[in-house]
Structure formats: structure tokens, C-alpha cells
C-alpha atoms as one frame of an Amber mdcrd trajectory, in Angstrom:
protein
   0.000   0.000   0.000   2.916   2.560   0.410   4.719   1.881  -2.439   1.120
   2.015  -4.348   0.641   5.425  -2.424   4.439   6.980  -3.287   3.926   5.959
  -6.833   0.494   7.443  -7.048   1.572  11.013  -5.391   4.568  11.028  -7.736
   2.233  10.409 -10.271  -0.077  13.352  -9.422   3.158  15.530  -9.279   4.262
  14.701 -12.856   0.970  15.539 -13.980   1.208  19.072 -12.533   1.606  21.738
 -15.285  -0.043  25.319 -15.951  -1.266  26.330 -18.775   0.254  27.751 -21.840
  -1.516  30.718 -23.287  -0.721  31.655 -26.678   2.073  34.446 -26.928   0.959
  37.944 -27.764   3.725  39.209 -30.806   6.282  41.747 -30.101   5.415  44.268
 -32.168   8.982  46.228 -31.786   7.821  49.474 -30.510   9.151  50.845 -26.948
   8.030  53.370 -24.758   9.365  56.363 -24.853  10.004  59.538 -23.197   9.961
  58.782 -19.672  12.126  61.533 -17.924  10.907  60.846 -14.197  11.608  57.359
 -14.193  14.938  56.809 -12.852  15.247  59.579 -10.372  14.888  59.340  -6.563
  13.165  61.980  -4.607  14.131  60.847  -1.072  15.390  58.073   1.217  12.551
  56.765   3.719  13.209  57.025   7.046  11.034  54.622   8.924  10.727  55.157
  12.567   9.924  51.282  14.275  11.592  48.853  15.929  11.724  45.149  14.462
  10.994  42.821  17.449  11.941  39.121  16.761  10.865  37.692  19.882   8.796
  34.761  20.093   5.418  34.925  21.183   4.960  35.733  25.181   8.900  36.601
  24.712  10.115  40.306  25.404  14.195  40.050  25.513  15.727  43.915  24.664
  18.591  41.472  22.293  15.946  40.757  19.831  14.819  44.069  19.453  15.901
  46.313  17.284  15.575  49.672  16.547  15.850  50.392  12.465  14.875  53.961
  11.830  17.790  55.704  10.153  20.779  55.633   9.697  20.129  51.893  10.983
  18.127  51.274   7.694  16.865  47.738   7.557  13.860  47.366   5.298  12.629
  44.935   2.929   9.860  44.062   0.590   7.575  47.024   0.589   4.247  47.036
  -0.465   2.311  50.520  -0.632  -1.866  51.887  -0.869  -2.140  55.479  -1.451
  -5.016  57.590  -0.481  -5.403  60.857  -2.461  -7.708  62.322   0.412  -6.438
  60.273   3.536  -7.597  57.226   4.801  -7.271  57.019   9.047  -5.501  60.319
   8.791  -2.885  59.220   6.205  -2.277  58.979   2.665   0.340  56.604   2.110
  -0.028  52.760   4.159   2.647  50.516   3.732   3.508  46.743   4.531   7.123
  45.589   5.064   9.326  43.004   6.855  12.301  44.210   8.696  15.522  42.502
   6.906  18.302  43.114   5.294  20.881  46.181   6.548  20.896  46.621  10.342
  19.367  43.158  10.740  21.426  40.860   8.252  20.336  38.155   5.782  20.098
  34.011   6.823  19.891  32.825  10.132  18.873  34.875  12.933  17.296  37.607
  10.923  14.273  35.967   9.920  13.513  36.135  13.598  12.621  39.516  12.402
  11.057  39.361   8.544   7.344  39.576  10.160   4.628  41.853   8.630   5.002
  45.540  10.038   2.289  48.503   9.300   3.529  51.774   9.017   2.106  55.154
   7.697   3.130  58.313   5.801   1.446  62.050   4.345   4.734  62.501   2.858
   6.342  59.226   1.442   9.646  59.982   3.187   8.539  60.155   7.099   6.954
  56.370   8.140   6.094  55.480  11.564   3.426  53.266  13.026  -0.338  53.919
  12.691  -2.377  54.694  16.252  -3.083  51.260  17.429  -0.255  49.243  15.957
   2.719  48.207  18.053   5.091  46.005  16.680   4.777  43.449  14.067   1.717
  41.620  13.104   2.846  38.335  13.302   5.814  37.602  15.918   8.303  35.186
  14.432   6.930  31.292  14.995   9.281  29.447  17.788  11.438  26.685  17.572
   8.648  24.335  18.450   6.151  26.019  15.753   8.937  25.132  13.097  10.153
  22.399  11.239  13.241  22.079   9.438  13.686  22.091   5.759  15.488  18.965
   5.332  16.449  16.169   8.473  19.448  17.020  10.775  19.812  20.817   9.244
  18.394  23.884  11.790  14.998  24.503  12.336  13.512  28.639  12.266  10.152
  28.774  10.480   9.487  32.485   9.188   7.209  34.924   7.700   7.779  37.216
   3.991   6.756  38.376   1.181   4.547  40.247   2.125   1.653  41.782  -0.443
  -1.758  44.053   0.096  -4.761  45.017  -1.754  -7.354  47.847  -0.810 -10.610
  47.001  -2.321 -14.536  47.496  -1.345 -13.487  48.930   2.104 -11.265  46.728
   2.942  -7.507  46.133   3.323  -7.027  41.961   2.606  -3.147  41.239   3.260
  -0.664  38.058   1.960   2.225  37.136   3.348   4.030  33.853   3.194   4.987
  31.437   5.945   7.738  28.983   5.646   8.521  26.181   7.833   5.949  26.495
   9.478   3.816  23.646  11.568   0.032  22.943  10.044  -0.600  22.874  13.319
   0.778  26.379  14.512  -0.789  28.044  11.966  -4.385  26.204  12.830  -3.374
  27.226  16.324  -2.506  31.046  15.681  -5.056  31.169  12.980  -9.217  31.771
  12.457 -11.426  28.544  13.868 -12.848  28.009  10.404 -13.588  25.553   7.769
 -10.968  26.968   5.658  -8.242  25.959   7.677  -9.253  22.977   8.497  -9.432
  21.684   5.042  -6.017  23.118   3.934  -4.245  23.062   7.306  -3.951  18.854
   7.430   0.029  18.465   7.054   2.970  20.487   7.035   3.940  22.032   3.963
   7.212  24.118   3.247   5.344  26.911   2.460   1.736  28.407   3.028   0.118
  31.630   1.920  -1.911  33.264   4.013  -4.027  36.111   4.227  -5.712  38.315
   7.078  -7.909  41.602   6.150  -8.891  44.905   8.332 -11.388  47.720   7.226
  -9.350  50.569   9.145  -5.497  49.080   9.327  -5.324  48.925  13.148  -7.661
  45.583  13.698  -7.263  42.232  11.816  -8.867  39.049  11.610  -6.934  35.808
  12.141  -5.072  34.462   9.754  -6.769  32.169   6.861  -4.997  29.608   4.170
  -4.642  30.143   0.506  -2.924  27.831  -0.626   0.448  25.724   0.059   3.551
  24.850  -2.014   2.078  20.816  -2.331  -0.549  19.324  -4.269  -2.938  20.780
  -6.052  -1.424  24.125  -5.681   2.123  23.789  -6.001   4.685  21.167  -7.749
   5.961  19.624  -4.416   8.052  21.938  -2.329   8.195  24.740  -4.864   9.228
  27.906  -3.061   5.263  30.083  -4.189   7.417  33.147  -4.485   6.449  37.124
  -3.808   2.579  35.823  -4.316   1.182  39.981  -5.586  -2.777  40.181  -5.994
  -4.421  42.453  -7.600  -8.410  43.258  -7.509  -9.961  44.183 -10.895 -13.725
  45.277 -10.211 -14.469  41.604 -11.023 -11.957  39.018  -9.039  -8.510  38.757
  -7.696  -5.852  37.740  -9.777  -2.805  36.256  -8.163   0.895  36.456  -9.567
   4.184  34.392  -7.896   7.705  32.894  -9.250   7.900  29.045  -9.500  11.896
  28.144  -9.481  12.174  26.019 -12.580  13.377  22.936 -10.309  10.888  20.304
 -11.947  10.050  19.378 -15.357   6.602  21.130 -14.800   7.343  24.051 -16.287
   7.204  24.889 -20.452  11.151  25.653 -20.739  14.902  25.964 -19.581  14.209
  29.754 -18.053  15.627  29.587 -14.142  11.814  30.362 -12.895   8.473  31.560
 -14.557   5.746  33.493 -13.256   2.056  32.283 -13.127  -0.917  33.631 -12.570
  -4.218  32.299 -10.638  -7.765  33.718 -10.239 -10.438  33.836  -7.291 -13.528
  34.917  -6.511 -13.375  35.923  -2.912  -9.931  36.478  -2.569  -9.157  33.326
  -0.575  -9.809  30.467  -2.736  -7.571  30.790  -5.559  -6.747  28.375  -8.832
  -4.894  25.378  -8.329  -1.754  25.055 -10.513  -3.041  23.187 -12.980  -6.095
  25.644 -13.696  -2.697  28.478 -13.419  -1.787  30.173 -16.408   2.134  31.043
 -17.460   2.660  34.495 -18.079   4.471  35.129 -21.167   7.007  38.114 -21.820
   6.876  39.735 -24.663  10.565  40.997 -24.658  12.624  40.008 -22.045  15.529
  42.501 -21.433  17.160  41.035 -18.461  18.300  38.192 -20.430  20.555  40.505
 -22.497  22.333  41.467 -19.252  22.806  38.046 -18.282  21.806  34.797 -19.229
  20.915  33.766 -16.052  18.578  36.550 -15.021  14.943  35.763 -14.607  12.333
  37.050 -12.415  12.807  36.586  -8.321  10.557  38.740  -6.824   7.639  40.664
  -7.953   4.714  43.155  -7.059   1.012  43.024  -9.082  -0.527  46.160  -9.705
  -3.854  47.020 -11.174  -5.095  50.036 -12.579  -7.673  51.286 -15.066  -7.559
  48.257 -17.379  -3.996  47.822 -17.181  -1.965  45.395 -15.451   1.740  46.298
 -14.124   4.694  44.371 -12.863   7.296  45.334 -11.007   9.834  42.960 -11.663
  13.285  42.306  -9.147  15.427  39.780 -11.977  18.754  38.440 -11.135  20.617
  35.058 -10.923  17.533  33.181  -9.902  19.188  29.730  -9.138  21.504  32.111
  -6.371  18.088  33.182  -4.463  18.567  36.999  -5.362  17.856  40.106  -7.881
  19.923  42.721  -9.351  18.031  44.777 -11.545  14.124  46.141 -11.104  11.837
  46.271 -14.523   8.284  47.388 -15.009   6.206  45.493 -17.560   2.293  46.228
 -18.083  -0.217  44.805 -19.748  -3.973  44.425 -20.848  -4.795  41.124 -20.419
  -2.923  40.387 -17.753  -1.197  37.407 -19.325   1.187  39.040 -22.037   3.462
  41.386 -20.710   5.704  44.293 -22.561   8.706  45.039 -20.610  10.394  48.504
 -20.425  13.755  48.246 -22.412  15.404  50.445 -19.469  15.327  49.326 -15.829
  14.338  51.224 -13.022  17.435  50.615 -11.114  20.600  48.166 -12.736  22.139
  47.092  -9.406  21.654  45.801  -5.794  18.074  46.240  -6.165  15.357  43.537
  -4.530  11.283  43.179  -4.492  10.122  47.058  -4.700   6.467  48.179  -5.020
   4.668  51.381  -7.058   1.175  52.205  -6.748  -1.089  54.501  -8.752  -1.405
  58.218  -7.079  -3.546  60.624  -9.583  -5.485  58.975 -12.698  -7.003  61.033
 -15.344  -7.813  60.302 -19.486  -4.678  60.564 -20.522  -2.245  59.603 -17.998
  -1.462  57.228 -14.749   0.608  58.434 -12.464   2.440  56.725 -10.084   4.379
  56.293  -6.937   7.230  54.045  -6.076   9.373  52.466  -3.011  11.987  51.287
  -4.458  14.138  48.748  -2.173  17.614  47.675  -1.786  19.624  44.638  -0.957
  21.125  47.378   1.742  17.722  48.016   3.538  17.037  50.947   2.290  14.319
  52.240   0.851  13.883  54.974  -1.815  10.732  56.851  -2.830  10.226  58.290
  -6.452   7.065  59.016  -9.195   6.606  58.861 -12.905   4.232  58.918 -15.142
   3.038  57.232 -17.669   0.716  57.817 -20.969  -1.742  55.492 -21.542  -1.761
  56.046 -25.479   1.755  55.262 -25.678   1.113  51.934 -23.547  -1.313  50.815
 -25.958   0.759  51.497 -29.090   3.563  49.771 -27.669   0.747  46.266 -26.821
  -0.618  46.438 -30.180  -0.801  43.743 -32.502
């Protein structure tokens, strides 16, 4: 019965692919005339602590203050509020890392989801109500190791927000972390208990708030094991957007089995829901397809690492960190937008060419004509820069059509 039961889940794996949609043309016209896109108008200074004590723990050594010039940000995710929402315009989601607190080991004691708030896009500090992070970091005993015999510190990341019909809903990824602990630390519902049965490497999960201070518990997406995942795939930077419709969902899949279409080092896919919690399962997933891919003429081994979806207006955007993907890090950051959501036209220039890492921009004014935008850029030094651009919504659809 077990070997009947290894073949049959190896079986199931094999059969694991997304689909391929048919490629969209490139059409050989670039966007031009963007003179606000590669300059910084600030350096964020964001005025927390990162705390990566357990739960019911409080030691000073594990907390750290990171407001400058002990910069030590990562993976920023922003909403912006024209007129103020709670008494602020700009909300943003981050995990401490990086910088002042390191990379590997230790720090991920600290990569939990933090809240902070801005009116300028350069001052952040926390929003009335919020102390600390929203998750502490899971214990030794809420962990599991990786493989047998190697150490054992489950942790959160990749963090990722949407704002839509009054509320805020919020992603983030655990990893290593016990079915069990997240049942445990999580809401009492039927949700969890039907994808909460074993461990799994990694688990997205979301909670949501309708004024950024109080959150429900924490609810399951979906895991990196079957149906949703090719066994033990790492479900990177998941980014959903809402489109007056549905959620769609975007993450990196390391090319590391033979379910993916080609010999790139990881592909992005995309997955659909109606309520924002119950999303496609890989084999209902659809590969994105680039229409250029300029990172590839900097290096062969670039490819997508980490991402953030954005949604505006009828067009799709993604911000794109690329770098030696089989080394677990990015270099440059590229924007690439869309109209279906499925073929994407990359900017020939990136945003930044070096030391970059998952960044986030988000739509500020929107009129007929043009989109304009904010951005946080981030670095692989923990710092975070703020800029804007615009862009022209004619020229975007010249440069998508067929």
C-alpha cells in the first residue's frame, strides 16, 4: 500500500503543469520619453523597531531599533489615499531585513509583517493602534526544518496588500511552518481545516482589516504541495491584484521540476479567485508570457525573483526584481504592463541596474490621458527609496498592439 501510495503522489506531481496561453507578438515598438523614471526623490526614514521575539517573549537582544541611519527594510508594499484614509495617505507593509538586521539565520527572527504610515512618502512610523509586528516570528517548536538534521527557524515574507470594497485583505508567506501552529494562531474556520492537514514548506496566508489597526486571524490560501504547487516549490512574492471583477494572483515558480514549459531559471504564473481566498490550483494556473525580455541581455541567467502586481484602469503592471535566480537573489528592477494580464511588454530600461530587490509602485492621480504613479523602491542594503513617474496610456497601448 505505500509503495502504491508513493507511486500514485509522484504520479499526481508529474501531472502538474499550468497552462500555456498563446504568446501575444512583439510588435517592436518601446516606450518612450519617460524623464521621471529613474530619479529618486528621497530616502525613507522609517521610525519602528523590528521585534523578533517569540510569542509571550520580550528580551531587549531581539529588538531592534531600524529607523535611520540603521536602515533595515525589505519588501515594501504601498496603498495610497489621495484624500487620507485614518488620517494618512500613504499605508505601507514591510518586513524588517536586510541592513541593520542581516540576511540568513537569525534575521528571519525579524522578517514579520510591520504597518507603518506616511502624508509625505519619506517620514513612516506606526499607525495609532499598531505596536510592533503583526505576526511575531513562529518558535522553535512552531517550526520544522527544511530537510532532516539541518536547523529549524520557520518564518514569515513576502509580504503583499490590496485595498478594495473597504477593505484592506493582506498576503504574506509562511515557511517552515507547523500545520498545526498556523491552525493554532489562525481563524477557527472551515478553511483551515481543510487546507491546514500536514505540514507544507510553504503556506500563503491572508488576514484583512477595514481601518489598518484591527485584523482578523489568519486564513490559508494555498500551500507549495498538491494541487497548488509542484511539491516543495518555493510560491514566491505571491502579488494580488483586484480588478472590479476578481482577484488575480501572480508568484515565481523556481524552474526545479520538469513542470514548467522551458529551460528559463523560474516563470511566473498567474491564478484567479472569486473571494480572494480560494484561488486556482496550478493546474487551472496560467504562465505568463514576456513579450521581450531585457534582463536576459544582461545576463543569461537573469529571470524574475521577486515581484509586485498592480492594477489600474484596465492595465496590469509588474514590477519585476530579476537576477541570478538559481543564487536566491535580484539585481536589476523592470516594469512590464499589460492588458490582459497574461502578455506582458517590458520597459527596455530598468528602473534601477544594481543591488536592487522586491520594490512596489502604486497609482497616485489617474485622469484620461495619464497614470501616475508612486514608487518604493528597495535595496539589498535596507534601504528604501521613494520616487514618481508617469506614464501615458496612449503610448502603452501602441507599444501592446498587434
Amino acid at each position: 500500500m505505500l509503495i502504491i501510495f508513493t507511486v500514485s503522489c509522484s504520479q499526481q506531481e508529474e501531472s502538474l503543469f499550468a497552462e500555456n496561453v498563446t504568446a501575444t507578438p512583439d510588435n517592436k515598438k518601446e516606450y518612450a520619453g519617460l524623464i521621471d523614471y529613474f530619479t529618486d526623490l528621497g530616502t525613507l526614514n522609517i521610525n519602528v523597531t523590528a521585534n523578533g521575539n517569540y510569542q509571550g517573549k520580550n528580551n531587549p537582544a531581539f529588538i531592534k531599533g531600524i529607523n535611520a541611519p540603521n536602515f533595515g527594510y525589505c519588501h515594501p508594499d504601498v496603498q495610497y489615499f489621495p484624500n487620507g484614509f485614518n488620517g494618512y495617505k500613504y499605508w505601507m507593509v514591510f518586513t524588517p531585513y536586510f541592513g541593520a538586521i542581516g540576511n540568513g539565520g537569525v534575521s528571519e527572527r525579524y522578517e514579520n509583517p510591520t504597518i507603518v504610515v506616511s502624508n509625505d512618502g519619506l517620514n513612516w512610523s506606526s499607525p495609532n493602534g499598531v505596536a510592533g509586528p503583526l505576526q511575531r516570528a513562529p518558535s522553535l517548536n512552531e517550526s520544522f526544518p527544511e530537510k532532516l538534521n539541518e536547523p529549524k527557524q520557520g518564518f514569515w515574507s513576502d509580504v503583499d496588500w490590496t485595498y478594495e470594497n473597504g477593505k484592506f485583505s493582506l498576503y504574506y508567506r509562511g515557511s517552515f511552518i507547523r500545520a498545526a501552529t498556523l491552525r493554532r494562531r489562525g481563524a477557527k474556520s472551515q478553511n483551515n481545516s481543510r487546507k491546514l492537514v500536514k505540514n507544507s514548506q510553504r503556506t500563503i496566508v491572508r488576514q484583512t482589516s477595514t481601518d489598518g489597526i484591527y485584523w482578523t486571524p489568519l486564513e490559508a490560501v494555498y500551500t507549495s504541495d498538491a494541487p497548488y504547487s509542484p511539491k516543495n516549490n518555493h510560491i514566491i512574492s505571491p502579488s494580488i491584484v483586484y480588478n472590479g471583477q476578481g482577484y488575480v494572483s501572480y508568484e515565481v515558480e523556481n524552474n526545479i521540476s520538469a513542470n514548467f514549459p522551458g529551460n528559463d531559471p523560474s516563470y511566473i504564473i498567474s491564478r484567479t479567485s472569486n473571494n480572494g481566498l480560494d484561488f486556482s490550483n496550478f493546474k487551472q494556473s496560467k504562465v505568463v508570457n514576456f513579450i521581450n525580455k531585457p534582463w536576459a541581455k544582461v545576463n543569461s541567467e537573469y529571470a524574475p525573483w521577486h515581484i509586485q502586481a498592480t492594477y489600474v484602469d484596465g492595465y496590469y503592471f509588474l514590477c519585476i526584481a530579476a537576477g541570478e535566480v538559481r543564487k536566491y537573489t535580484a539585481e536589476s528592477l523592470y516594469l512590464a504592463y499589460s492588458k490582459d494580464g497574461l502578455n506582458f511588454k517590458v520597459m527596455p530600461k530598468p528602473l534601477v541596474e544594481h543591488d536592487t530587490y522586491r520594490s512596489c509602485i502604486f497609482p497616485m492621480n489617474i485622469n484620461n490621458e495619464t497614470i501616475s504613479f508612486g514608487a518604493v523602491v528597495a535595496y539589498k542594503t535596507g534601504i528604501f527609496k521613494y520616487r514618481e513617474f508617469q506614464l501615458n496610456k496612449a503610448k502603452l497601448d501602441d507599444c501592446l498592439s498587434k
